[in-house]
Steps between C-alpha positions, in 0.01 A plus 500: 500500500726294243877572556647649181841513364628818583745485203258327256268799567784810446579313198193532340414839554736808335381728728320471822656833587613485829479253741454365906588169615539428899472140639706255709798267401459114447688463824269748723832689573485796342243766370515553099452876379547545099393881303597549158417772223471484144421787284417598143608848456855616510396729819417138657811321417746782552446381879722307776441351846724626738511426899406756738513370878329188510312629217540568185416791166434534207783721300512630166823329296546771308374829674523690152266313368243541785168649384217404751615382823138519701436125465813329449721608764428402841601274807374168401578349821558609864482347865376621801601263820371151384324577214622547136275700248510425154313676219487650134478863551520811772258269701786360699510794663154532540486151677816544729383833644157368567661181685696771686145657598335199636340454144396105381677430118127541334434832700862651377384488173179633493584839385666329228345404163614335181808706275378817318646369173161499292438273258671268690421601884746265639408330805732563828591160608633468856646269783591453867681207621493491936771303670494450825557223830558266208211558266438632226217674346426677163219749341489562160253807288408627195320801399372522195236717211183326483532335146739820438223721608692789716156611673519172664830306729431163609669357782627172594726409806600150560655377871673157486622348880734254543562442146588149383900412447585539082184702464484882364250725365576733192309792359581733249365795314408392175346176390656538136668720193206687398402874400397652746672222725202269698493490899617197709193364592399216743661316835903568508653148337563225685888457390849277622791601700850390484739464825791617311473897463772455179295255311148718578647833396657349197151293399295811569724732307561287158114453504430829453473618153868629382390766299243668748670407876705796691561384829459212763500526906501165702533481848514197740431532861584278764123436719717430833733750496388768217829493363502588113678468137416693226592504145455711227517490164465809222501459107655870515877445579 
């Protein structure tokens, strides 16, 4: 697989909804976790990121102004020991309790399917990044409506060991602007890291388009000692 420009690619596309990208620093140091959300409607955008423990959630910015809150507030990320969970919808949960319960990351989420949000049936994209004696693993899914057919969710999990230094992979929910919006579809994107967390955050965030983008999570994680940063960054101030 071709590496792609990570910022070339968020440049070209208005809205690829929301969005996954774990991978390694050029360095090897440091595990690379980025989520962000975009949205369309003003129930999408009237949302903020806000840390919870080592997590985070979703929050409305305006709580007046609130109407449907079943699938856009939620706990996109949380951590259980060595492993942090990072996903699009109510599905972290899903994944971190089925960890707790000696579950794998694909078997967590098999009593999940794609978003009931017909026409569009958007797909749950998910990921779990393992550190541990000094390595680092990730997994990475997406559940999706067979060609937006709801009788049908197709299921892809993808493992990647050992990843290469200044390598990530990036999936998101939507491959384009579109009515009703078009599934992700094929491998997660072979895309480039940057050692300095500033620079990264700051790349990823003025990529995405300015008049659809809400928030951005980023979170760098030492491999040796599992030591962390995190920013955040919200359009709603």
């Amino acid at each position: 697989m071709t590496l792609i420009s990570l910022k070339a690619d968020l440049k070209s596309n208005s809205y690829p909804g929301r969005g996954i990208v774990i991978g390694k620093t050029p360095d090897g140091t440091k595990s690379v976790a980025a989520y962000f959300i975009m949205g369309r409607s003003e129930n999408s955008r009237n949302r903020i990121f806000a840390e919870e423990g080592q997590g985070i959630r979703t929050q409305a910015f305006d709580p007046s102004k609130l109407t449907d809150p079943s699938l856009i507030i939620y706990a996109p990320v949380r951590v259980l020991g060595n492993k942090t969970i990072v996903t699009n919808g109510d599905q972290t949960d899903t994944v971190y309790h089925g960890l707790v319960n000696q579950l794998t990351f694909e078997q967590s989420l098999r009593c999940r399917t794609f978003e009931p949000d017909g026409p569009n049936f958007t797909p749950r994209i998910s990921g779990v990044m393992d550190i541990e004696d000094g390595e680092f693993h990730y997994s990475m899914s997406i559940l999706k409506s067979n060609h937006g057919n709801p009788d049908s969710c197709n299921r892809y999990t993808f493992a990647y060991e050992n990843p290469q230094a200044g390598e990530a992979h990036f999936i998101h929910t939507y491959k384009h602007d579109e009515n009703p919006l078009p599934s992700f579809e094929g491998e997660p994107k072979l895309v480039e890291t940057l050692n300095d967390m500033d620079a990264f955050t700051e790349m990823v965030w003025e990529s995405l388009n300015d008049e659809n983008k809400v928030s951005l999570f980023v979170r760098y994680i030492d491999i040796k000692t599992g030591t962390y940063e995190t920013k955040i960054i919200n359009k709603n101030k």
